[in-house]
PDB file of C-alpha atoms in Angstrom:
ATOM      1  CA  MET A   1      34.395  27.823  10.160  1.00  0.00           C
ATOM      2  CA  ASP A   2      33.480  27.167   6.521  1.00  0.00           C
ATOM      3  CA  TRP A   3      30.259  25.177   5.947  1.00  0.00           C
ATOM      4  CA  ASP A   4      31.737  23.453   2.918  1.00  0.00           C
ATOM      5  CA  ASP A   5      34.539  22.072   5.108  1.00  0.00           C
ATOM      6  CA  LEU A   6      31.950  20.884   7.630  1.00  0.00           C
ATOM      7  CA  ARG A   7      30.019  19.204   4.825  1.00  0.00           C
ATOM      8  CA  ILE A   8      33.159  17.292   3.842  1.00  0.00           C
ATOM      9  CA  PHE A   9      33.820  16.457   7.498  1.00  0.00           C
ATOM     10  CA  LEU A  10      30.314  14.940   7.771  1.00  0.00           C
ATOM     11  CA  ALA A  11      30.818  12.852   4.632  1.00  0.00           C
ATOM     12  CA  VAL A  12      34.092  11.382   5.922  1.00  0.00           C
ATOM     13  CA  ALA A  13      32.586  10.763   9.371  1.00  0.00           C
ATOM     14  CA  ARG A  14      29.694   8.866   7.803  1.00  0.00           C
ATOM     15  CA  THR A  15      31.639   6.855   5.243  1.00  0.00           C
ATOM     16  CA  GLU A  16      34.933   6.461   7.173  1.00  0.00           C
ATOM     17  CA  SER A  17      36.750   6.835   3.860  1.00  0.00           C
ATOM     18  CA  LEU A  18      38.171   9.687   1.774  1.00  0.00           C
ATOM     19  CA  SER A  19      37.316   7.942  -1.480  1.00  0.00           C
ATOM     20  CA  ALA A  20      33.757   7.091  -0.416  1.00  0.00           C
ATOM     21  CA  ALA A  21      33.225  10.631   0.826  1.00  0.00           C
ATOM     22  CA  GLY A  22      34.596  11.992  -2.442  1.00  0.00           C
ATOM     23  CA  LYS A  23      32.269   9.771  -4.436  1.00  0.00           C
ATOM     24  CA  ARG A  24      29.292  10.912  -2.372  1.00  0.00           C
ATOM     25  CA  LEU A  25      30.245  14.584  -2.774  1.00  0.00           C
ATOM     26  CA  LYS A  26      31.448  14.191  -6.380  1.00  0.00           C
ATOM     27  CA  ILE A  27      34.901  15.572  -5.648  1.00  0.00           C
ATOM     28  CA  ASP A  28      38.394  14.094  -5.812  1.00  0.00           C
ATOM     29  CA  PRO A  29      39.510  12.104  -2.706  1.00  0.00           C
ATOM     30  CA  ALA A  30      42.718  14.135  -2.582  1.00  0.00           C
ATOM     31  CA  THR A  31      40.630  17.292  -2.325  1.00  0.00           C
ATOM     32  CA  VAL A  32      38.656  15.698   0.512  1.00  0.00           C
ATOM     33  CA  GLY A  33      41.916  15.018   2.348  1.00  0.00           C
ATOM     34  CA  ARG A  34      43.176  18.574   1.843  1.00  0.00           C
ATOM     35  CA  ARG A  35      39.903  20.075   3.087  1.00  0.00           C
ATOM     36  CA  ILE A  36      39.949  17.904   6.198  1.00  0.00           C
ATOM     37  CA  ALA A  37      43.544  18.925   6.849  1.00  0.00           C
ATOM     38  CA  ARG A  38      42.569  22.597   6.424  1.00  0.00           C
ATOM     39  CA  LEU A  39      39.706  22.241   8.885  1.00  0.00           C
ATOM     40  CA  GLU A  40      41.949  20.494  11.404  1.00  0.00           C
ATOM     41  CA  SER A  41      44.497  23.295  11.042  1.00  0.00           C
ATOM     42  CA  GLN A  42      41.844  25.971  11.559  1.00  0.00           C
ATOM     43  CA  ILE A  43      40.525  24.459  14.769  1.00  0.00           C
ATOM     44  CA  ALA A  44      43.901  23.117  15.944  1.00  0.00           C
ATOM     45  CA  ALA A  45      42.504  19.648  16.547  1.00  0.00           C
ATOM     46  CA  ARG A  46      42.834  16.258  14.939  1.00  0.00           C
ATOM     47  CA  LEU A  47      39.394  15.053  13.792  1.00  0.00           C
ATOM     48  CA  PHE A  48      40.186  11.595  12.403  1.00  0.00           C
ATOM     49  CA  ALA A  49      42.495   8.715  13.214  1.00  0.00           C
ATOM     50  CA  LYS A  50      43.480   6.616  10.200  1.00  0.00           C
ATOM     51  CA  SER A  51      43.570   2.834  10.580  1.00  0.00           C
ATOM     52  CA  PRO A  52      43.399  -0.201   8.252  1.00  0.00           C
ATOM     53  CA  GLN A  53      39.610  -0.079   8.724  1.00  0.00           C
ATOM     54  CA  GLY A  54      39.357   3.533   7.567  1.00  0.00           C
ATOM     55  CA  TYR A  55      38.990   6.978   9.103  1.00  0.00           C
ATOM     56  CA  ALA A  56      37.563   6.902  12.643  1.00  0.00           C
ATOM     57  CA  LEU A  57      36.504   9.989  14.570  1.00  0.00           C
ATOM     58  CA  THR A  58      38.821  11.114  17.330  1.00  0.00           C
ATOM     59  CA  GLU A  59      37.467  12.483  20.605  1.00  0.00           C
ATOM     60  CA  GLU A  60      37.593  16.002  19.109  1.00  0.00           C
ATOM     61  CA  GLY A  61      35.840  14.815  15.949  1.00  0.00           C
ATOM     62  CA  THR A  62      33.127  13.157  17.999  1.00  0.00           C
ATOM     63  CA  ARG A  63      32.530  16.438  19.846  1.00  0.00           C
ATOM     64  CA  LEU A  64      32.319  18.350  16.556  1.00  0.00           C
ATOM     65  CA  LEU A  65      29.900  15.897  14.915  1.00  0.00           C
ATOM     66  CA  PRO A  66      26.593  17.006  16.541  1.00  0.00           C
ATOM     67  CA  HIS A  67      27.386  20.673  15.815  1.00  0.00           C
ATOM     68  CA  ALA A  68      28.084  19.891  12.152  1.00  0.00           C
ATOM     69  CA  GLU A  69      24.841  17.939  11.969  1.00  0.00           C
ATOM     70  CA  ALA A  70      22.957  20.853  13.536  1.00  0.00           C
ATOM     71  CA  ALA A  71      24.433  23.177  10.900  1.00  0.00           C
ATOM     72  CA  GLU A  72      23.297  20.740   8.199  1.00  0.00           C
ATOM     73  CA  VAL A  73      19.743  20.742   9.583  1.00  0.00           C
ATOM     74  CA  ALA A  74      19.723  24.554   9.829  1.00  0.00           C
ATOM     75  CA  LEU A  75      20.712  24.892   6.169  1.00  0.00           C
ATOM     76  CA  ASP A  76      18.024  22.421   5.127  1.00  0.00           C
ATOM     77  CA  ARG A  77      15.424  24.377   7.058  1.00  0.00           C
ATOM     78  CA  ALA A  78      16.599  27.646   5.507  1.00  0.00           C
ATOM     79  CA  GLY A  79      16.203  26.131   2.061  1.00  0.00           C
ATOM     80  CA  GLU A  80      12.703  24.990   2.913  1.00  0.00           C
ATOM     81  CA  ALA A  81      11.761  28.443   4.161  1.00  0.00           C
ATOM     82  CA  LEU A  82      12.896  30.003   0.887  1.00  0.00           C
ATOM     83  CA  SER A  83      11.366  27.401  -1.448  1.00  0.00           C
ATOM     84  CA  GLY A  84       7.951  27.367   0.252  1.00  0.00           C
ATOM     85  CA  PRO A  85       5.580  24.460   0.858  1.00  0.00           C
ATOM     86  CA  GLU A  86       4.328  23.942  -2.702  1.00  0.00           C
ATOM     87  CA  GLY A  87       5.953  20.578  -3.368  1.00  0.00           C
ATOM     88  CA  LEU A  88       8.675  18.225  -2.254  1.00  0.00           C
ATOM     89  CA  THR A  89      11.956  18.644  -4.100  1.00  0.00           C
ATOM     90  CA  GLY A  90      15.480  17.312  -3.966  1.00  0.00           C
ATOM     91  CA  GLN A  91      16.795  13.823  -3.370  1.00  0.00           C
ATOM     92  CA  ILE A  92      15.686  11.403  -0.648  1.00  0.00           C
ATOM     93  CA  ARG A  93      17.315   8.018  -0.165  1.00  0.00           C
ATOM     94  CA  LEU A  94      15.189   5.327   1.464  1.00  0.00           C
ATOM     95  CA  GLY A  95      16.615   2.028   2.707  1.00  0.00           C
ATOM     96  CA  ALA A  96      14.331  -0.994   2.845  1.00  0.00           C
ATOM     97  CA  PRO A  97      14.421  -4.797   3.037  1.00  0.00           C
ATOM     98  CA  ASP A  98      14.170  -6.243  -0.456  1.00  0.00           C
ATOM     99  CA  GLY A  99      10.662  -7.693  -0.124  1.00  0.00           C
ATOM    100  CA  CYS A 100       9.282  -4.289   0.771  1.00  0.00           C
ATOM    101  CA  ALA A 101      11.501  -2.604  -1.826  1.00  0.00           C
ATOM    102  CA  ASN A 102      10.385  -4.913  -4.638  1.00  0.00           C
ATOM    103  CA  TYR A 103       6.680  -5.469  -4.024  1.00  0.00           C
ATOM    104  CA  LEU A 104       5.417  -2.484  -2.032  1.00  0.00           C
ATOM    105  CA  LEU A 105       7.516   0.636  -2.490  1.00  0.00           C
ATOM    106  CA  PRO A 106       7.789   1.016  -6.307  1.00  0.00           C
ATOM    107  CA  GLN A 107       4.143   1.893  -6.886  1.00  0.00           C
ATOM    108  CA  VAL A 108       3.929   3.917  -3.665  1.00  0.00           C
ATOM    109  CA  LEU A 109       6.949   6.065  -4.494  1.00  0.00           C
ATOM    110  CA  ALA A 110       5.877   6.468  -8.124  1.00  0.00           C
ATOM    111  CA  ARG A 111       2.634   8.049  -6.916  1.00  0.00           C
ATOM    112  CA  ILE A 112       4.478  10.335  -4.508  1.00  0.00           C
ATOM    113  CA  CYS A 113       6.849  11.458  -7.262  1.00  0.00           C
ATOM    114  CA  ASP A 114       3.949  11.989  -9.686  1.00  0.00           C
ATOM    115  CA  ALA A 115       2.499  14.456  -7.185  1.00  0.00           C
ATOM    116  CA  ASN A 116       5.914  16.080  -6.578  1.00  0.00           C
ATOM    117  CA  PRO A 117       7.748  16.405  -9.924  1.00  0.00           C
ATOM    118  CA  GLY A 118      10.809  18.001  -8.322  1.00  0.00           C
ATOM    119  CA  LEU A 119      11.399  15.028  -6.036  1.00  0.00           C
ATOM    120  CA  GLU A 120      14.044  12.354  -6.685  1.00  0.00           C
ATOM    121  CA  VAL A 121      13.781   9.140  -4.645  1.00  0.00           C
ATOM    122  CA  GLN A 122      16.397   6.410  -4.341  1.00  0.00           C
ATOM    123  CA  ILE A 123      15.502   2.978  -2.961  1.00  0.00           C
ATOM    124  CA  VAL A 124      18.415   1.064  -1.466  1.00  0.00           C
ATOM    125  CA  ALA A 125      17.220  -2.552  -1.262  1.00  0.00           C
ATOM    126  CA  LEU A 126      19.535  -4.486   1.021  1.00  0.00           C
ATOM    127  CA  PRO A 127      18.800  -7.447   3.310  1.00  0.00           C
ATOM    128  CA  ARG A 128      20.327  -5.872   6.415  1.00  0.00           C
ATOM    129  CA  VAL A 129      19.921  -3.084   8.948  1.00  0.00           C
ATOM    130  CA  PHE A 130      20.882   0.384   7.698  1.00  0.00           C
ATOM    131  CA  ASN A 131      23.244   2.702   9.554  1.00  0.00           C
ATOM    132  CA  LEU A 132      21.511   6.069   9.546  1.00  0.00           C
ATOM    133  CA  SER A 133      24.270   7.667  11.617  1.00  0.00           C
ATOM    134  CA  LYS A 134      26.583   7.200   8.636  1.00  0.00           C
ATOM    135  CA  ARG A 135      23.850   8.516   6.332  1.00  0.00           C
ATOM    136  CA  GLU A 136      23.611   5.341   4.280  1.00  0.00           C
ATOM    137  CA  ALA A 137      20.039   6.561   3.801  1.00  0.00           C
ATOM    138  CA  ASP A 138      17.911   9.524   4.840  1.00  0.00           C
ATOM    139  CA  MET A 139      15.444   7.131   6.411  1.00  0.00           C
ATOM    140  CA  ALA A 140      14.935   3.384   6.484  1.00  0.00           C
ATOM    141  CA  ILE A 141      12.211   0.800   6.784  1.00  0.00           C
ATOM    142  CA  ALA A 142      12.881  -2.127   9.120  1.00  0.00           C
ATOM    143  CA  VAL A 143      11.045  -5.256  10.246  1.00  0.00           C
ATOM    144  CA  SER A 144      11.736  -4.697  13.934  1.00  0.00           C
ATOM    145  CA  ARG A 145      11.858  -1.634  16.133  1.00  0.00           C
ATOM    146  CA  PRO A 146      15.424  -0.606  17.073  1.00  0.00           C
ATOM    147  CA  GLU A 147      16.081  -0.284  20.781  1.00  0.00           C
ATOM    148  CA  ALA A 148      19.183   1.923  20.716  1.00  0.00           C
ATOM    149  CA  GLY A 149      20.692   4.848  18.841  1.00  0.00           C
ATOM    150  CA  ARG A 150      19.800   8.474  18.178  1.00  0.00           C
ATOM    151  CA  LEU A 151      16.730   7.542  16.190  1.00  0.00           C
ATOM    152  CA  THR A 152      13.045   8.320  15.878  1.00  0.00           C
ATOM    153  CA  VAL A 153      10.785   5.386  15.033  1.00  0.00           C
ATOM    154  CA  GLN A 154       7.189   5.215  13.873  1.00  0.00           C
ATOM    155  CA  LYS A 155       5.093   2.238  12.850  1.00  0.00           C
ATOM    156  CA  LEU A 156       4.300   2.203   9.149  1.00  0.00           C
ATOM    157  CA  THR A 157       1.931  -0.742   8.904  1.00  0.00           C
ATOM    158  CA  ASP A 158       1.281  -4.336   9.881  1.00  0.00           C
ATOM    159  CA  TYR A 159       1.545  -7.017   7.214  1.00  0.00           C
ATOM    160  CA  HIS A 160       0.747 -10.716   6.990  1.00  0.00           C
ATOM    161  CA  LEU A 161       2.528 -13.814   5.716  1.00  0.00           C
ATOM    162  CA  HIS A 162       1.336 -17.310   4.837  1.00  0.00           C
ATOM    163  CA  LEU A 163       2.727 -20.600   3.636  1.00  0.00           C
ATOM    164  CA  ALA A 164       2.477 -20.777  -0.156  1.00  0.00           C
ATOM    165  CA  ALA A 165       3.473 -22.833  -3.190  1.00  0.00           C
ATOM    166  CA  SER A 166       2.710 -22.874  -6.891  1.00  0.00           C
ATOM    167  CA  ARG A 167      -0.531 -24.492  -8.009  1.00  0.00           C
ATOM    168  CA  ASP A 168       1.445 -26.823 -10.291  1.00  0.00           C
ATOM    169  CA  TYR A 169       3.572 -27.948  -7.349  1.00  0.00           C
ATOM    170  CA  LEU A 170       0.510 -28.558  -5.180  1.00  0.00           C
ATOM    171  CA  ALA A 171      -1.160 -30.564  -7.942  1.00  0.00           C
ATOM    172  CA  SER A 172       1.735 -33.056  -8.122  1.00  0.00           C
ATOM    173  CA  ALA A 173       3.111 -33.086  -4.551  1.00  0.00           C
ATOM    174  CA  PRO A 174       1.767 -35.006  -1.535  1.00  0.00           C
ATOM    175  CA  PRO A 175      -1.350 -33.332  -0.097  1.00  0.00           C
ATOM    176  CA  ILE A 176      -1.043 -30.840   2.744  1.00  0.00           C
ATOM    177  CA  THR A 177      -3.988 -30.937   5.124  1.00  0.00           C
ATOM    178  CA  GLY A 178      -2.140 -29.865   8.263  1.00  0.00           C
ATOM    179  CA  PRO A 179       1.285 -28.845   9.588  1.00  0.00           C
ATOM    180  CA  GLU A 180       2.228 -32.491  10.120  1.00  0.00           C
ATOM    181  CA  ASP A 181       2.231 -33.036   6.336  1.00  0.00           C
ATOM    182  CA  LEU A 182       4.967 -30.454   5.763  1.00  0.00           C
ATOM    183  CA  LYS A 183       7.739 -32.967   6.530  1.00  0.00           C
ATOM    184  CA  HIS A 184       7.090 -34.505   3.115  1.00  0.00           C
ATOM    185  CA  HIS A 185       7.882 -31.265   1.280  1.00  0.00           C
ATOM    186  CA  ARG A 186      10.945 -29.272   0.314  1.00  0.00           C
ATOM    187  CA  PHE A 187      11.192 -25.805   1.867  1.00  0.00           C
ATOM    188  CA  VAL A 188      12.408 -22.548   0.402  1.00  0.00           C
ATOM    189  CA  GLY A 189      13.691 -19.937   2.873  1.00  0.00           C
ATOM    190  CA  TYR A 190      16.468 -17.721   4.155  1.00  0.00           C
ATOM    191  CA  ILE A 191      20.115 -18.749   4.483  1.00  0.00           C
ATOM    192  CA  PRO A 192      20.204 -19.403   8.248  1.00  0.00           C
ATOM    193  CA  ASP A 193      23.414 -17.542   9.075  1.00  0.00           C
ATOM    194  CA  MET A 194      22.308 -14.542   6.985  1.00  0.00           C
ATOM    195  CA  ILE A 195      19.026 -13.927   8.800  1.00  0.00           C
ATOM    196  CA  PHE A 196      19.792 -10.404   9.986  1.00  0.00           C
ATOM    197  CA  ASP A 197      16.630  -9.984  12.080  1.00  0.00           C
ATOM    198  CA  LYS A 198      14.888 -12.523  14.312  1.00  0.00           C
ATOM    199  CA  GLU A 199      11.550 -11.426  12.829  1.00  0.00           C
ATOM    200  CA  LEU A 200      12.610 -13.135   9.565  1.00  0.00           C
ATOM    201  CA  ASP A 201      13.132 -16.571  11.111  1.00  0.00           C
ATOM    202  CA  TYR A 202       9.755 -17.777   9.854  1.00  0.00           C
ATOM    203  CA  LEU A 203      10.455 -21.497   9.510  1.00  0.00           C
ATOM    204  CA  THR A 204      11.598 -21.837  13.102  1.00  0.00           C
ATOM    205  CA  GLU A 205       8.453 -20.052  14.258  1.00  0.00           C
ATOM    206  CA  ILE A 206       6.102 -22.393  12.392  1.00  0.00           C
ATOM    207  CA  GLY A 207       8.065 -25.488  13.481  1.00  0.00           C
ATOM    208  CA  ALA A 208       9.219 -26.440   9.986  1.00  0.00           C
ATOM    209  CA  GLY A 209      12.431 -28.269   9.198  1.00  0.00           C
ATOM    210  CA  PRO A 210      15.424 -26.542   7.601  1.00  0.00           C
ATOM    211  CA  ALA A 211      15.047 -25.154   4.087  1.00  0.00           C
ATOM    212  CA  THR A 212      16.806 -26.936   1.232  1.00  0.00           C
ATOM    213  CA  LEU A 213      16.742 -23.995  -1.170  1.00  0.00           C
ATOM    214  CA  THR A 214      17.877 -20.804   0.536  1.00  0.00           C
ATOM    215  CA  SER A 215      18.647 -17.197  -0.351  1.00  0.00           C
ATOM    216  CA  ASN A 216      19.035 -13.909   1.504  1.00  0.00           C
ATOM    217  CA  SER A 217      16.718 -12.379  -1.136  1.00  0.00           C
ATOM    218  CA  VAL A 218      12.923 -12.462  -0.885  1.00  0.00           C
ATOM    219  CA  SER A 219      12.707 -12.110  -4.666  1.00  0.00           C
ATOM    220  CA  VAL A 220      14.860 -15.203  -5.263  1.00  0.00           C
ATOM    221  CA  GLN A 221      12.752 -17.185  -2.805  1.00  0.00           C
ATOM    222  CA  LEU A 222       9.552 -16.041  -4.472  1.00  0.00           C
ATOM    223  CA  ASN A 223      10.807 -17.030  -7.914  1.00  0.00           C
ATOM    224  CA  TRP A 224      11.797 -20.471  -6.660  1.00  0.00           C
ATOM    225  CA  LEU A 225       8.262 -20.932  -5.384  1.00  0.00           C
ATOM    226  CA  ARG A 226       6.761 -19.648  -8.636  1.00  0.00           C
ATOM    227  CA  HIS A 227       8.736 -22.294 -10.530  1.00  0.00           C
ATOM    228  CA  GLY A 228       7.482 -25.113  -8.341  1.00  0.00           C
ATOM    229  CA  ALA A 229      10.602 -25.629  -6.239  1.00  0.00           C
ATOM    230  CA  GLY A 230       8.721 -26.279  -2.995  1.00  0.00           C
ATOM    231  CA  VAL A 231       6.823 -24.459  -0.257  1.00  0.00           C
ATOM    232  CA  GLY A 232       7.769 -21.354   1.716  1.00  0.00           C
ATOM    233  CA  ILE A 233       6.545 -18.363   3.675  1.00  0.00           C
ATOM    234  CA  VAL A 234       5.408 -15.473   1.463  1.00  0.00           C
ATOM    235  CA  HIS A 235       4.273 -11.912   2.186  1.00  0.00           C
ATOM    236  CA  ASP A 236       0.593 -11.512   1.324  1.00  0.00           C
ATOM    237  CA  PHE A 237       1.410  -8.172  -0.321  1.00  0.00           C
ATOM    238  CA  ALA A 238       3.734  -9.980  -2.770  1.00  0.00           C
ATOM    239  CA  LEU A 239       1.172 -12.585  -3.838  1.00  0.00           C
ATOM    240  CA  PRO A 240      -0.578 -10.377  -6.445  1.00  0.00           C
ATOM    241  CA  ALA A 241       2.780 -10.221  -8.268  1.00  0.00           C
ATOM    242  CA  ALA A 242       2.958 -14.030  -8.316  1.00  0.00           C
ATOM    243  CA  PRO A 243      -0.416 -15.351  -9.555  1.00  0.00           C
ATOM    244  CA  GLU A 244       1.065 -18.871  -9.843  1.00  0.00           C
ATOM    245  CA  LEU A 245       1.113 -19.113  -6.050  1.00  0.00           C
ATOM    246  CA  ALA A 246      -1.615 -20.078  -3.627  1.00  0.00           C
ATOM    247  CA  ARG A 247      -1.722 -19.980   0.155  1.00  0.00           C
ATOM    248  CA  ILE A 248      -1.630 -23.284   2.027  1.00  0.00           C
ATOM    249  CA  ILE A 249      -3.567 -24.086   5.234  1.00  0.00           C
ATOM    250  CA  PRO A 250      -3.913 -20.352   5.924  1.00  0.00           C
ATOM    251  CA  THR A 251      -6.078 -20.830   8.991  1.00  0.00           C
ATOM    252  CA  ARG A 252      -3.381 -23.022  10.580  1.00  0.00           C
ATOM    253  CA  ILE A 253      -0.207 -21.171   9.564  1.00  0.00           C
ATOM    254  CA  HIS A 254      -0.226 -17.399   9.470  1.00  0.00           C
ATOM    255  CA  LEU A 255       2.212 -14.741  10.687  1.00  0.00           C
ATOM    256  CA  THR A 256       1.901 -11.023  11.380  1.00  0.00           C
ATOM    257  CA  ARG A 257       4.781  -8.587  11.244  1.00  0.00           C
ATOM    258  CA  ALA A 258       5.211  -4.805  11.053  1.00  0.00           C
ATOM    259  CA  PHE A 259       7.273  -2.327   9.058  1.00  0.00           C
ATOM    260  CA  TRP A 260       8.852   0.525  11.014  1.00  0.00           C
ATOM    261  CA  LEU A 261      10.035   3.841   9.587  1.00  0.00           C
ATOM    262  CA  ILE A 262      13.340   4.839  11.174  1.00  0.00           C
ATOM    263  CA  ARG A 263      14.922   8.269  10.981  1.00  0.00           C
ATOM    264  CA  HIS A 264      17.918  10.023  12.468  1.00  0.00           C
ATOM    265  CA  GLU A 265      16.872  11.921  15.572  1.00  0.00           C
ATOM    266  CA  GLY A 266      18.122  15.266  14.284  1.00  0.00           C
ATOM    267  CA  ASP A 267      16.034  15.038  11.107  1.00  0.00           C
ATOM    268  CA  GLY A 268      12.813  15.607  13.033  1.00  0.00           C
ATOM    269  CA  ARG A 269      13.332  19.326  12.448  1.00  0.00           C
ATOM    270  CA  VAL A 270      13.638  18.981   8.666  1.00  0.00           C
ATOM    271  CA  LEU A 271      10.246  19.881   7.231  1.00  0.00           C
ATOM    272  CA  ARG A 272      10.920  18.246   3.853  1.00  0.00           C
ATOM    273  CA  LEU A 273      11.680  14.871   5.427  1.00  0.00           C
ATOM    274  CA  ASN A 274       8.690  15.176   7.761  1.00  0.00           C
ATOM    275  CA  ARG A 275       6.379  15.787   4.825  1.00  0.00           C
ATOM    276  CA  PHE A 276       7.853  12.874   2.916  1.00  0.00           C
ATOM    277  CA  ALA A 277       7.472  10.582   5.937  1.00  0.00           C
ATOM    278  CA  ASP A 278       3.810  11.581   6.282  1.00  0.00           C
ATOM    279  CA  LEU A 279       3.148  10.911   2.591  1.00  0.00           C
ATOM    280  CA  LEU A 280       5.017   7.619   2.709  1.00  0.00           C
ATOM    281  CA  THR A 281       3.076   6.427   5.743  1.00  0.00           C
ATOM    282  CA  ARG A 282      -0.297   7.259   4.221  1.00  0.00           C
ATOM    283  CA  GLU A 283       0.491   5.723   0.834  1.00  0.00           C
ATOM    284  CA  VAL A 284       2.102   2.566   2.275  1.00  0.00           C
ATOM    285  CA  ARG A 285      -0.943   1.862   4.443  1.00  0.00           C
ATOM    286  CA  ALA A 286      -3.313   2.335   1.524  1.00  0.00           C
ATOM    287  CA  GLU A 287      -1.233   0.159  -0.802  1.00  0.00           C
ATOM    288  CA  MET A 288      -0.846  -2.571   1.811  1.00  0.00           C
ATOM    289  CA  ALA A 289      -4.614  -2.737   2.258  1.00  0.00           C
ATOM    290  CA  ARG A 290      -5.100  -2.932  -1.519  1.00  0.00           C
ATOM    291  CA  LEU A 291      -2.486  -5.633  -2.093  1.00  0.00           C
ATOM    292  CA  GLU A 292      -3.541  -7.847   0.818  1.00  0.00           C
ATOM    293  CA  ALA A 293      -7.174  -7.619  -0.321  1.00  0.00           C
ATOM    294  CA  ALA A 294      -6.049  -8.768  -3.781  1.00  0.00           C
ATOM    295  CA  SER A 295      -4.198 -11.861  -2.468  1.00  0.00           C
ATOM    296  CA  PRO A 296      -5.369 -15.131  -4.046  1.00  0.00           C
ATOM    297  CA  ALA A 297      -8.079 -17.253  -2.486  1.00  0.00           C
ATOM    298  CA  GLN A 298      -7.188 -19.851   0.106  1.00  0.00           C
ATOM    299  CA  THR A 299      -6.215 -23.262  -1.281  1.00  0.00           C
ATOM    300  CA  ILE A 300      -6.664 -25.622   1.642  1.00  0.00           C
ATOM    301  CA  PRO A 301      -8.840 -24.643   4.609  1.00  0.00           C
TER     302      PRO A 301
END
């Protein structure tokens, strides 16, 4: 069985599309189709069933999948053995929620790449859960620990959130001395039906009314607050990037969450990804401590 055919099989299994697999592999979709047909002919089994939704694995394809993944891991490990431990190289794609991707990861990953010039890192910043089984990313950061799937999970770090608004807004709006005063203010928050994780439902947790200005993007919410649009929940680690903002009644309203690093179970044997995960964990924890220490002073006790 040819490894290159197995590589194409894995790409189609993960993307459920000939064109998407071809784009990922940088080959023509027609070539992808021919190679899949050749593999099916060699093993005398149909690997995919085509439907309007795409290419789904058949029972035979599902049985082949773990063996193809094991071959992929074995080749990665062989490459590592030949290249030696001097530095991380190659491409790693990391999925992350956009708040983490915008305000925490850029400086962390820049430092990691500075120390490993042969490394290429891609950040996929999407407000949703990533599907590692389809290899949308090599690893992902999430705001809650997954309970199912062939995954390994480790805690990256805790982080904290507070109610915040711009100083200009606070100077002209009704005073906020306690949670009961919040009913006089406009809230910025998530679009309710696009909250993809219960850990992001901040306003419900603090007992606030519905938000008037909403977005599925943390960056959009932060910019609304910077421009005096109202009050909202903000990550402490993002506050140094928004000096216009100040925390409000921080001793009365404060939230704690965690980031989790999620990997495909089979990748635990890939030394390169293990080393990257160790570096990422160490650097994220250090950067989180630095950013939260640099958060602006409390506004209202």
